[in-house]
Amino acid sequence: MSEEIVIGKGLSLKETYEELLPQVEALLESSEPVISNLSNFVAAIFNTFEKISWAGFYLEKGGNLFLGPFQGNTACTVIKIGEGVCGTAAAEKETVIVENVAEFPGHIYCDANTKSEIVIPVVYGNELFGVLDLDSYEYSAFNKTDAEYLERLVNILTKKVNLNKQKLV
Ligand code: SME
């Protein structure tokens, strides 16, 4: 199978996700390690959208979120559940869209140039596995369409890959 993600030019946001979805599904390999799947998953998303400056996972362990596979600049390694955008999405198990990070109380700056952000919780069984965090250097880069499709992508991930944290964090 090809690991290459090919997305047409000049597509709408929805059309872009519609092309991305089946390719991510094909990219994930249930028989391969979680870390390999998480790594390709974020790379596929990061490289599809120019608006994304950083894309990565934070993985839950003992009330904290630890930096997992990502694309972009070096980032904060530990975030407490309940703190920042990631910790809030993790605590509420709800997607959080932040149009202007300067207006989000307690936002954690890993990169001073970040302007907006979206965080999608990753829940496996009933347990919080971690979060998927996407950042942008543009204000209001993420909307409800992003939230809907990113949740669908995370859903594909949780269905296809046995998200066992044990050896990861
Ligand atoms: N801004 C996030 C921290 C993670 S970095 O953006 C990679 C937050 O407030 O949780």
mmCIF file of C-alpha atoms and ligand atoms in Angstrom:
data_model
loop_
_atom_site.group_PDB
_atom_site.id
_atom_site.type_symbol
_atom_site.label_atom_id
_atom_site.label_comp_id
_atom_site.label_asym_id
_atom_site.label_seq_id
_atom_site.Cartn_x
_atom_site.Cartn_y
_atom_site.Cartn_z
ATOM 1 C CA MET A 1 0.000 0.000 0.000
ATOM 2 C CA SER A 2 1.172 3.526 -0.697
ATOM 3 C CA GLU A 3 2.011 5.775 2.247
ATOM 4 C CA GLU A 4 1.703 8.829 0.037
ATOM 5 C CA ILE A 5 -1.212 11.176 0.693
ATOM 6 C CA VAL A 6 -2.434 12.883 -2.477
ATOM 7 C CA ILE A 7 -4.919 15.751 -2.200
ATOM 8 C CA GLY A 8 -6.275 17.681 -5.196
ATOM 9 C CA LYS A 9 -5.536 21.396 -5.604
ATOM 10 C CA GLY A 10 -8.115 24.156 -5.176
ATOM 11 C CA LEU A 11 -10.563 22.058 -3.166
ATOM 12 C CA SER A 12 -12.910 23.397 -0.507
ATOM 13 C CA LEU A 13 -12.233 22.522 3.131
ATOM 14 C CA LYS A 14 -14.932 19.832 3.084
ATOM 15 C CA GLU A 15 -13.673 18.348 -0.205
ATOM 16 C CA THR A 16 -10.130 18.281 1.170
ATOM 17 C CA TYR A 17 -11.242 16.301 4.228
ATOM 18 C CA GLU A 18 -13.351 14.010 2.018
ATOM 19 C CA GLU A 19 -10.196 13.138 0.051
ATOM 20 C CA LEU A 20 -8.102 12.824 3.203
ATOM 21 C CA LEU A 21 -10.430 10.535 5.170
ATOM 22 C CA PRO A 22 -10.173 7.323 3.088
ATOM 23 C CA GLN A 23 -6.442 7.828 2.619
ATOM 24 C CA VAL A 24 -5.874 8.049 6.381
ATOM 25 C CA GLU A 25 -8.029 4.979 6.853
ATOM 26 C CA ALA A 26 -5.812 3.121 4.345
ATOM 27 C CA LEU A 27 -2.641 4.485 5.921
ATOM 28 C CA LEU A 28 -3.360 3.109 9.400
ATOM 29 C CA GLU A 29 -2.237 -0.459 10.031
ATOM 30 C CA SER A 30 -3.876 -2.338 12.913
ATOM 31 C CA SER A 31 -1.054 -4.863 13.002
ATOM 32 C CA GLU A 32 1.658 -2.239 13.463
ATOM 33 C CA PRO A 33 2.740 -0.369 16.629
ATOM 34 C CA VAL A 34 0.613 2.472 18.000
ATOM 35 C CA ILE A 35 3.534 4.916 17.730
ATOM 36 C CA SER A 36 3.919 4.267 13.989
ATOM 37 C CA ASN A 37 0.212 4.845 13.397
ATOM 38 C CA LEU A 38 0.086 8.032 15.485
ATOM 39 C CA SER A 39 3.145 9.379 13.677
ATOM 40 C CA ASN A 40 1.758 8.858 10.180
ATOM 41 C CA PHE A 41 -1.668 10.128 11.282
ATOM 42 C CA VAL A 42 -0.330 13.550 12.376
ATOM 43 C CA ALA A 43 1.994 13.779 9.372
ATOM 44 C CA ALA A 44 -0.937 13.199 6.998
ATOM 45 C CA ILE A 45 -2.965 15.993 8.620
ATOM 46 C CA PHE A 46 -0.046 18.418 9.020
ATOM 47 C CA ASN A 47 1.001 18.122 5.389
ATOM 48 C CA THR A 48 -2.530 18.453 4.007
ATOM 49 C CA PHE A 49 -3.239 21.917 5.417
ATOM 50 C CA GLU A 50 -0.977 24.924 4.953
ATOM 51 C CA LYS A 51 -2.809 26.689 7.784
ATOM 52 C CA ILE A 52 -1.426 24.218 10.348
ATOM 53 C CA SER A 53 1.814 25.287 12.056
ATOM 54 C CA TRP A 54 1.942 22.367 14.498
ATOM 55 C CA ALA A 55 0.103 19.049 14.773
ATOM 56 C CA GLY A 56 0.601 16.443 17.429
ATOM 57 C CA PHE A 57 -0.639 14.159 20.138
ATOM 58 C CA TYR A 58 -0.446 14.567 23.894
ATOM 59 C CA LEU A 59 -0.896 11.253 25.687
ATOM 60 C CA GLU A 60 -2.501 10.906 29.117
ATOM 61 C CA LYS A 61 -0.724 9.376 32.078
ATOM 62 C CA GLY A 62 -1.525 9.893 35.748
ATOM 63 C CA GLY A 63 -3.428 13.155 35.344
ATOM 64 C CA ASN A 64 -0.923 14.682 32.920
ATOM 65 C CA LEU A 65 -0.622 14.915 29.168
ATOM 66 C CA PHE A 66 2.801 14.052 27.742
ATOM 67 C CA LEU A 67 4.067 15.107 24.325
ATOM 68 C CA GLY A 68 3.634 12.354 21.745
ATOM 69 C CA PRO A 69 4.277 12.066 18.001
ATOM 70 C CA PHE A 70 4.101 15.486 16.320
ATOM 71 C CA GLN A 71 5.065 17.615 13.321
ATOM 72 C CA GLY A 72 6.396 21.130 13.779
ATOM 73 C CA ASN A 73 8.596 22.957 16.261
ATOM 74 C CA THR A 74 9.688 21.552 19.613
ATOM 75 C CA ALA A 75 6.866 21.862 22.149
ATOM 76 C CA CYS A 76 5.927 21.709 25.841
ATOM 77 C CA THR A 77 6.382 18.174 27.117
ATOM 78 C CA VAL A 78 3.910 18.077 30.042
ATOM 79 C CA ILE A 79 0.451 19.642 30.460
ATOM 80 C CA LYS A 80 -1.804 19.022 33.476
ATOM 81 C CA ILE A 81 -5.318 17.775 32.732
ATOM 82 C CA GLY A 82 -7.570 20.809 33.198
ATOM 83 C CA GLU A 83 -4.886 23.311 32.160
ATOM 84 C CA GLY A 84 -4.487 25.094 28.831
ATOM 85 C CA VAL A 85 -6.512 24.238 25.746
ATOM 86 C CA CYS A 86 -5.250 20.651 25.654
ATOM 87 C CA GLY A 87 -5.932 20.047 29.334
ATOM 88 C CA THR A 88 -9.420 21.560 29.027
ATOM 89 C CA ALA A 89 -10.361 19.356 26.055
ATOM 90 C CA ALA A 90 -8.987 16.362 27.956
ATOM 91 C CA ALA A 91 -10.895 17.189 31.162
ATOM 92 C CA GLU A 92 -14.190 17.783 29.341
ATOM 93 C CA LYS A 93 -13.656 15.100 26.690
ATOM 94 C CA GLU A 94 -14.951 17.679 24.226
ATOM 95 C CA THR A 95 -13.390 19.340 21.197
ATOM 96 C CA VAL A 96 -12.230 22.897 21.916
ATOM 97 C CA ILE A 97 -11.842 25.499 19.149
ATOM 98 C CA VAL A 98 -9.917 28.657 20.058
ATOM 99 C CA GLU A 99 -10.111 31.475 17.502
ATOM 100 C CA ASN A 100 -7.613 33.680 19.336
ATOM 101 C CA VAL A 101 -5.381 31.956 21.867
ATOM 102 C CA ALA A 102 -4.637 35.273 23.627
ATOM 103 C CA GLU A 103 -8.274 35.295 24.743
ATOM 104 C CA PHE A 104 -8.291 31.767 26.137
ATOM 105 C CA PRO A 105 -7.689 31.893 29.913
ATOM 106 C CA GLY A 106 -4.686 29.750 30.792
ATOM 107 C CA HIS A 107 -3.626 29.077 27.201
ATOM 108 C CA ILE A 108 -0.134 27.543 27.237
ATOM 109 C CA TYR A 109 2.256 29.078 24.701
ATOM 110 C CA CYS A 110 4.642 26.540 23.230
ATOM 111 C CA ASP A 111 5.220 28.844 20.258
ATOM 112 C CA ALA A 112 4.722 32.622 20.667
ATOM 113 C CA ASN A 113 3.530 32.902 17.037
ATOM 114 C CA THR A 114 0.485 30.664 17.546
ATOM 115 C CA LYS A 115 -2.798 32.529 16.983
ATOM 116 C CA SER A 116 -5.483 29.830 16.990
ATOM 117 C CA GLU A 117 -5.877 26.216 17.940
ATOM 118 C CA ILE A 118 -8.165 23.180 17.928
ATOM 119 C CA VAL A 119 -7.922 20.226 20.303
ATOM 120 C CA ILE A 120 -9.792 16.947 19.850
ATOM 121 C CA PRO A 121 -9.930 14.431 22.706
ATOM 122 C CA VAL A 122 -8.984 10.860 21.879
ATOM 123 C CA VAL A 123 -11.084 8.466 23.935
ATOM 124 C CA TYR A 124 -10.470 4.737 23.686
ATOM 125 C CA GLY A 125 -13.146 2.590 25.299
ATOM 126 C CA ASN A 126 -14.198 4.862 28.143
ATOM 127 C CA GLU A 127 -10.662 5.900 28.866
ATOM 128 C CA LEU A 128 -8.941 9.109 27.824
ATOM 129 C CA PHE A 129 -6.023 8.137 25.586
ATOM 130 C CA GLY A 130 -4.924 11.728 24.994
ATOM 131 C CA VAL A 131 -5.631 14.638 22.683
ATOM 132 C CA LEU A 132 -4.902 15.661 19.106
ATOM 133 C CA ASP A 133 -3.718 19.291 19.047
ATOM 134 C CA LEU A 134 -3.497 21.479 15.924
ATOM 135 C CA ASP A 135 -2.111 25.019 15.980
ATOM 136 C CA SER A 136 -2.053 27.818 13.422
ATOM 137 C CA TYR A 137 -0.233 31.121 12.895
ATOM 138 C CA GLU A 138 -3.549 32.500 11.531
ATOM 139 C CA TYR A 139 -6.445 33.731 13.673
ATOM 140 C CA SER A 140 -9.667 31.642 13.485
ATOM 141 C CA ALA A 141 -7.974 28.964 11.387
ATOM 142 C CA PHE A 142 -10.313 26.192 12.582
ATOM 143 C CA ASN A 143 -14.091 26.012 12.398
ATOM 144 C CA LYS A 144 -16.939 23.546 12.912
ATOM 145 C CA THR A 145 -16.144 21.748 9.648
ATOM 146 C CA ASP A 146 -12.616 21.094 10.922
ATOM 147 C CA ALA A 147 -14.022 19.892 14.239
ATOM 148 C CA GLU A 148 -16.476 17.530 12.527
ATOM 149 C CA TYR A 149 -13.896 15.993 10.191
ATOM 150 C CA LEU A 150 -11.075 15.850 12.731
ATOM 151 C CA GLU A 151 -13.427 13.991 15.076
ATOM 152 C CA ARG A 152 -14.183 11.600 12.208
ATOM 153 C CA LEU A 153 -10.456 11.101 11.634
ATOM 154 C CA VAL A 154 -9.891 10.422 15.346
ATOM 155 C CA ASN A 155 -12.809 8.008 15.211
ATOM 156 C CA ILE A 156 -11.140 6.120 12.366
ATOM 157 C CA LEU A 157 -7.951 5.990 14.451
ATOM 158 C CA THR A 158 -9.681 4.632 17.560
ATOM 159 C CA LYS A 159 -11.601 2.031 15.527
ATOM 160 C CA LYS A 160 -8.622 0.817 13.544
ATOM 161 C CA VAL A 161 -5.733 0.934 16.016
ATOM 162 C CA ASN A 162 -5.550 -0.725 19.439
ATOM 163 C CA LEU A 163 -4.565 2.397 21.381
ATOM 164 C CA ASN A 164 -2.612 0.804 24.175
ATOM 165 C CA LYS A 165 -0.755 3.492 26.108
ATOM 166 C CA GLN A 166 1.227 1.113 28.225
ATOM 167 C CA LYS A 167 4.535 1.235 26.429
ATOM 168 C CA LEU A 168 4.145 4.769 25.098
ATOM 169 C CA VAL A 169 4.020 6.929 28.239
HETATM 170 N N1 SME B 1 -1.344 25.562 23.426
HETATM 171 C C1 SME B 1 -1.546 24.303 24.075
HETATM 172 C C2 SME B 1 -0.240 23.675 24.484
HETATM 173 C C3 SME B 1 0.324 22.738 23.483
HETATM 174 S S1 SME B 1 1.097 23.500 22.198
HETATM 175 O O1 SME B 1 0.163 24.378 21.492
HETATM 176 C C4 SME B 1 1.817 22.438 21.150
HETATM 177 C C5 SME B 1 -2.469 24.454 25.269
HETATM 178 O O2 SME B 1 -2.807 25.575 25.667
HETATM 179 O O3 SME B 1 -2.861 23.441 25.828
#
